[in-house]
Amino acid sequence: MNTERAHAAPVPRAERTRSVPADAEAVFDVVTDLENLSSWLPEGVEVERCDAHVVRLWVRGGVVERRLAVDWANLSVTWGDPVSPACTGVLRVLRLSPGRCAVSACLTGPAGLPAPRLDDWLVRALDALAARANGLVGEHSRPVPA
């Protein structure tokens, strides 16, 4: 028996879905806007694009780089490394009706991180994403002054 694996800290996982009163494409535009990604991620997370398929994140535990794949046709973003299960995830924007969508996300955090903490982080991120998307919808729907 591999005692190292038997004593390894568990890898937390969190899944959430959040309804958003905005068009799916508008929400996906917010999700994929790496210049403003930190505007809806919880405090303490900064992101920059390293190249077409890699992002660098500054988090309290240090700096990590993750591969990023954007599927424009299916409105989904996947990040992480299939070899390393820590700090991976997928986010999908689901079309519900005109002016309404849902955002579904599944995250796997680093080993040893308490699962409730990862879940709280995900809830805060989805709430902030919904608020950011709603704010942008409101900006675009304001009447143009004559």
PDB file of C-alpha atoms in Angstrom:
ATOM      1  CA  MET A   1       0.000   0.000   0.000  1.00  0.00           C
ATOM      2  CA  ASN A   2       1.273   3.478  -0.839  1.00  0.00           C
ATOM      3  CA  THR A   3       1.387   5.217   2.548  1.00  0.00           C
ATOM      4  CA  GLU A   4       2.267   8.554   0.955  1.00  0.00           C
ATOM      5  CA  ARG A   5      -1.017   8.518  -0.988  1.00  0.00           C
ATOM      6  CA  ALA A   6      -2.947   7.237   2.054  1.00  0.00           C
ATOM      7  CA  HIS A   7      -1.836  10.249   4.112  1.00  0.00           C
ATOM      8  CA  ALA A   8      -2.188  12.889   1.388  1.00  0.00           C
ATOM      9  CA  ALA A   9      -4.490  15.774   2.199  1.00  0.00           C
ATOM     10  CA  PRO A  10      -7.856  15.572   0.442  1.00  0.00           C
ATOM     11  CA  VAL A  11      -8.367  17.660  -2.678  1.00  0.00           C
ATOM     12  CA  PRO A  12     -11.457  19.863  -2.218  1.00  0.00           C
ATOM     13  CA  ARG A  13     -14.099  20.246  -4.898  1.00  0.00           C
ATOM     14  CA  ALA A  14     -16.919  22.777  -5.238  1.00  0.00           C
ATOM     15  CA  GLU A  15     -19.778  22.985  -7.727  1.00  0.00           C
ATOM     16  CA  ARG A  16     -22.329  25.790  -8.015  1.00  0.00           C
ATOM     17  CA  THR A  17     -24.828  27.184 -10.506  1.00  0.00           C
ATOM     18  CA  ARG A  18     -26.040  30.795 -10.443  1.00  0.00           C
ATOM     19  CA  SER A  19     -28.906  32.303 -12.430  1.00  0.00           C
ATOM     20  CA  VAL A  20     -28.081  35.642 -14.067  1.00  0.00           C
ATOM     21  CA  PRO A  21     -30.610  38.077 -15.589  1.00  0.00           C
ATOM     22  CA  ALA A  22     -28.489  38.791 -18.678  1.00  0.00           C
ATOM     23  CA  ASP A  23     -27.900  37.281 -22.110  1.00  0.00           C
ATOM     24  CA  ALA A  24     -25.505  34.339 -22.065  1.00  0.00           C
ATOM     25  CA  GLU A  25     -23.196  35.944 -24.617  1.00  0.00           C
ATOM     26  CA  ALA A  26     -22.899  39.133 -22.518  1.00  0.00           C
ATOM     27  CA  VAL A  27     -21.992  37.093 -19.429  1.00  0.00           C
ATOM     28  CA  PHE A  28     -19.477  35.035 -21.407  1.00  0.00           C
ATOM     29  CA  ASP A  29     -17.892  38.274 -22.624  1.00  0.00           C
ATOM     30  CA  VAL A  30     -17.336  39.224 -18.963  1.00  0.00           C
ATOM     31  CA  VAL A  31     -15.921  35.772 -18.166  1.00  0.00           C
ATOM     32  CA  THR A  32     -13.442  35.882 -21.053  1.00  0.00           C
ATOM     33  CA  ASP A  33     -12.357  39.515 -20.581  1.00  0.00           C
ATOM     34  CA  LEU A  34      -8.991  38.805 -18.962  1.00  0.00           C
ATOM     35  CA  GLU A  35      -8.195  42.508 -18.665  1.00  0.00           C
ATOM     36  CA  ASN A  36     -11.070  42.823 -16.154  1.00  0.00           C
ATOM     37  CA  LEU A  37     -11.200  39.299 -14.755  1.00  0.00           C
ATOM     38  CA  SER A  38     -10.140  40.431 -11.293  1.00  0.00           C
ATOM     39  CA  SER A  39     -13.226  42.681 -11.146  1.00  0.00           C
ATOM     40  CA  TRP A  40     -15.423  39.687 -10.328  1.00  0.00           C
ATOM     41  CA  LEU A  41     -12.992  37.309  -8.677  1.00  0.00           C
ATOM     42  CA  PRO A  42     -12.868  37.494  -4.874  1.00  0.00           C
ATOM     43  CA  GLU A  43     -10.423  39.886  -3.235  1.00  0.00           C
ATOM     44  CA  GLY A  44      -6.839  38.747  -3.273  1.00  0.00           C
ATOM     45  CA  VAL A  45      -6.861  37.121  -6.737  1.00  0.00           C
ATOM     46  CA  GLU A  46      -5.153  38.872  -9.639  1.00  0.00           C
ATOM     47  CA  VAL A  47      -4.913  37.414 -13.143  1.00  0.00           C
ATOM     48  CA  GLU A  48      -2.857  38.087 -16.243  1.00  0.00           C
ATOM     49  CA  ARG A  49      -2.642  36.283 -19.550  1.00  0.00           C
ATOM     50  CA  CYS A  50       0.840  34.858 -20.231  1.00  0.00           C
ATOM     51  CA  ASP A  51       0.112  33.699 -23.773  1.00  0.00           C
ATOM     52  CA  ALA A  52      -2.838  32.512 -25.837  1.00  0.00           C
ATOM     53  CA  HIS A  53      -3.395  29.458 -23.639  1.00  0.00           C
ATOM     54  CA  VAL A  54      -1.889  30.250 -20.220  1.00  0.00           C
ATOM     55  CA  VAL A  55      -2.962  32.540 -17.383  1.00  0.00           C
ATOM     56  CA  ARG A  56      -0.957  33.506 -14.310  1.00  0.00           C
ATOM     57  CA  LEU A  57      -2.817  33.976 -11.030  1.00  0.00           C
ATOM     58  CA  TRP A  58      -1.541  35.738  -7.962  1.00  0.00           C
ATOM     59  CA  VAL A  59      -3.236  34.266  -4.920  1.00  0.00           C
ATOM     60  CA  ARG A  60      -2.472  34.364  -1.215  1.00  0.00           C
ATOM     61  CA  GLY A  61      -0.477  31.141  -1.493  1.00  0.00           C
ATOM     62  CA  GLY A  62       1.757  32.462  -4.275  1.00  0.00           C
ATOM     63  CA  VAL A  63       1.776  32.534  -8.052  1.00  0.00           C
ATOM     64  CA  VAL A  64       0.386  29.747 -10.232  1.00  0.00           C
ATOM     65  CA  GLU A  65       0.107  29.305 -13.979  1.00  0.00           C
ATOM     66  CA  ARG A  66      -2.733  27.368 -15.552  1.00  0.00           C
ATOM     67  CA  ARG A  67      -3.570  26.324 -19.097  1.00  0.00           C
ATOM     68  CA  LEU A  68      -6.742  27.965 -20.332  1.00  0.00           C
ATOM     69  CA  ALA A  69      -9.092  26.697 -23.045  1.00  0.00           C
ATOM     70  CA  VAL A  70     -12.011  28.806 -24.261  1.00  0.00           C
ATOM     71  CA  ASP A  71     -14.814  27.095 -26.176  1.00  0.00           C
ATOM     72  CA  TRP A  72     -16.705  29.987 -27.779  1.00  0.00           C
ATOM     73  CA  ALA A  73     -19.326  27.762 -29.424  1.00  0.00           C
ATOM     74  CA  ASN A  74     -20.334  26.145 -26.128  1.00  0.00           C
ATOM     75  CA  LEU A  75     -19.654  29.190 -23.910  1.00  0.00           C
ATOM     76  CA  SER A  76     -17.251  27.334 -21.635  1.00  0.00           C
ATOM     77  CA  VAL A  77     -13.818  27.943 -20.166  1.00  0.00           C
ATOM     78  CA  THR A  78     -11.607  25.178 -18.793  1.00  0.00           C
ATOM     79  CA  TRP A  79      -8.399  25.749 -16.883  1.00  0.00           C
ATOM     80  CA  GLY A  80      -5.788  23.624 -15.213  1.00  0.00           C
ATOM     81  CA  ASP A  81      -3.657  20.653 -16.081  1.00  0.00           C
ATOM     82  CA  PRO A  82      -5.155  17.175 -16.460  1.00  0.00           C
ATOM     83  CA  VAL A  83      -2.001  15.693 -14.920  1.00  0.00           C
ATOM     84  CA  SER A  84      -2.347  17.775 -11.746  1.00  0.00           C
ATOM     85  CA  PRO A  85      -5.875  17.778 -10.322  1.00  0.00           C
ATOM     86  CA  ALA A  86      -5.277  20.784  -8.049  1.00  0.00           C
ATOM     87  CA  CYS A  87      -6.551  24.218  -9.052  1.00  0.00           C
ATOM     88  CA  THR A  88      -8.537  23.117 -12.071  1.00  0.00           C
ATOM     89  CA  GLY A  89     -12.009  23.989 -13.167  1.00  0.00           C
ATOM     90  CA  VAL A  90     -14.635  24.493 -15.779  1.00  0.00           C
ATOM     91  CA  LEU A  91     -17.143  27.318 -16.098  1.00  0.00           C
ATOM     92  CA  ARG A  92     -20.103  27.156 -18.476  1.00  0.00           C
ATOM     93  CA  VAL A  93     -22.638  29.810 -19.367  1.00  0.00           C
ATOM     94  CA  LEU A  94     -25.957  28.192 -20.206  1.00  0.00           C
ATOM     95  CA  ARG A  95     -28.525  29.900 -22.405  1.00  0.00           C
ATOM     96  CA  LEU A  96     -31.960  29.847 -20.738  1.00  0.00           C
ATOM     97  CA  SER A  97     -33.982  32.505 -22.551  1.00  0.00           C
ATOM     98  CA  PRO A  98     -33.428  35.998 -23.972  1.00  0.00           C
ATOM     99  CA  GLY A  99     -32.064  38.092 -21.117  1.00  0.00           C
ATOM    100  CA  ARG A 100     -31.541  35.111 -18.792  1.00  0.00           C
ATOM    101  CA  CYS A 101     -28.741  32.571 -18.394  1.00  0.00           C
ATOM    102  CA  ALA A 102     -27.124  30.383 -15.769  1.00  0.00           C
ATOM    103  CA  VAL A 103     -23.459  30.104 -14.909  1.00  0.00           C
ATOM    104  CA  SER A 104     -22.281  26.691 -13.778  1.00  0.00           C
ATOM    105  CA  ALA A 105     -18.814  26.191 -12.322  1.00  0.00           C
ATOM    106  CA  CYS A 106     -16.878  23.261 -10.920  1.00  0.00           C
ATOM    107  CA  LEU A 107     -13.572  23.870  -9.120  1.00  0.00           C
ATOM    108  CA  THR A 108     -10.932  21.597  -7.702  1.00  0.00           C
ATOM    109  CA  GLY A 109      -8.713  23.362  -5.199  1.00  0.00           C
ATOM    110  CA  PRO A 110      -5.267  22.621  -3.856  1.00  0.00           C
ATOM    111  CA  ALA A 111      -4.861  19.684  -1.473  1.00  0.00           C
ATOM    112  CA  GLY A 112      -5.474  20.638   2.127  1.00  0.00           C
ATOM    113  CA  LEU A 113      -7.694  23.635   1.399  1.00  0.00           C
ATOM    114  CA  PRO A 114     -10.907  23.264   3.405  1.00  0.00           C
ATOM    115  CA  ALA A 115     -13.814  22.455   1.058  1.00  0.00           C
ATOM    116  CA  PRO A 116     -16.114  25.048   2.708  1.00  0.00           C
ATOM    117  CA  ARG A 117     -13.538  27.744   1.969  1.00  0.00           C
ATOM    118  CA  LEU A 118     -13.390  26.773  -1.724  1.00  0.00           C
ATOM    119  CA  ASP A 119     -17.200  26.682  -1.878  1.00  0.00           C
ATOM    120  CA  ASP A 120     -17.415  30.142  -0.254  1.00  0.00           C
ATOM    121  CA  TRP A 121     -14.888  31.478  -2.762  1.00  0.00           C
ATOM    122  CA  LEU A 122     -16.945  30.078  -5.645  1.00  0.00           C
ATOM    123  CA  VAL A 123     -20.203  31.563  -4.307  1.00  0.00           C
ATOM    124  CA  ARG A 124     -18.575  34.996  -3.950  1.00  0.00           C
ATOM    125  CA  ALA A 125     -17.094  34.790  -7.461  1.00  0.00           C
ATOM    126  CA  LEU A 126     -20.413  33.835  -9.069  1.00  0.00           C
ATOM    127  CA  ASP A 127     -22.282  36.553  -7.145  1.00  0.00           C
ATOM    128  CA  ALA A 128     -19.729  39.147  -8.252  1.00  0.00           C
ATOM    129  CA  LEU A 129     -19.863  37.874 -11.849  1.00  0.00           C
ATOM    130  CA  ALA A 130     -23.664  38.226 -11.839  1.00  0.00           C
ATOM    131  CA  ALA A 131     -23.403  41.759 -10.425  1.00  0.00           C
ATOM    132  CA  ARG A 132     -20.751  42.724 -12.995  1.00  0.00           C
ATOM    133  CA  ALA A 133     -22.819  41.293 -15.860  1.00  0.00           C
ATOM    134  CA  ASN A 134     -25.965  43.040 -14.592  1.00  0.00           C
ATOM    135  CA  GLY A 135     -24.065  46.328 -14.343  1.00  0.00           C
ATOM    136  CA  LEU A 136     -22.869  46.033 -17.916  1.00  0.00           C
ATOM    137  CA  VAL A 137     -26.375  45.154 -19.125  1.00  0.00           C
ATOM    138  CA  GLY A 138     -27.663  48.262 -17.360  1.00  0.00           C
ATOM    139  CA  GLU A 139     -24.964  50.406 -18.988  1.00  0.00           C
ATOM    140  CA  HIS A 140     -25.893  49.166 -22.456  1.00  0.00           C
ATOM    141  CA  SER A 141     -29.621  49.622 -21.940  1.00  0.00           C
ATOM    142  CA  ARG A 142     -29.531  53.262 -20.804  1.00  0.00           C
ATOM    143  CA  PRO A 143     -31.211  55.646 -23.226  1.00  0.00           C
ATOM    144  CA  VAL A 144     -28.884  57.773 -25.293  1.00  0.00           C
ATOM    145  CA  PRO A 145     -29.326  61.485 -24.503  1.00  0.00           C
ATOM    146  CA  ALA A 146     -30.689  63.548 -27.382  1.00  0.00           C
TER     147      ALA A 146
END
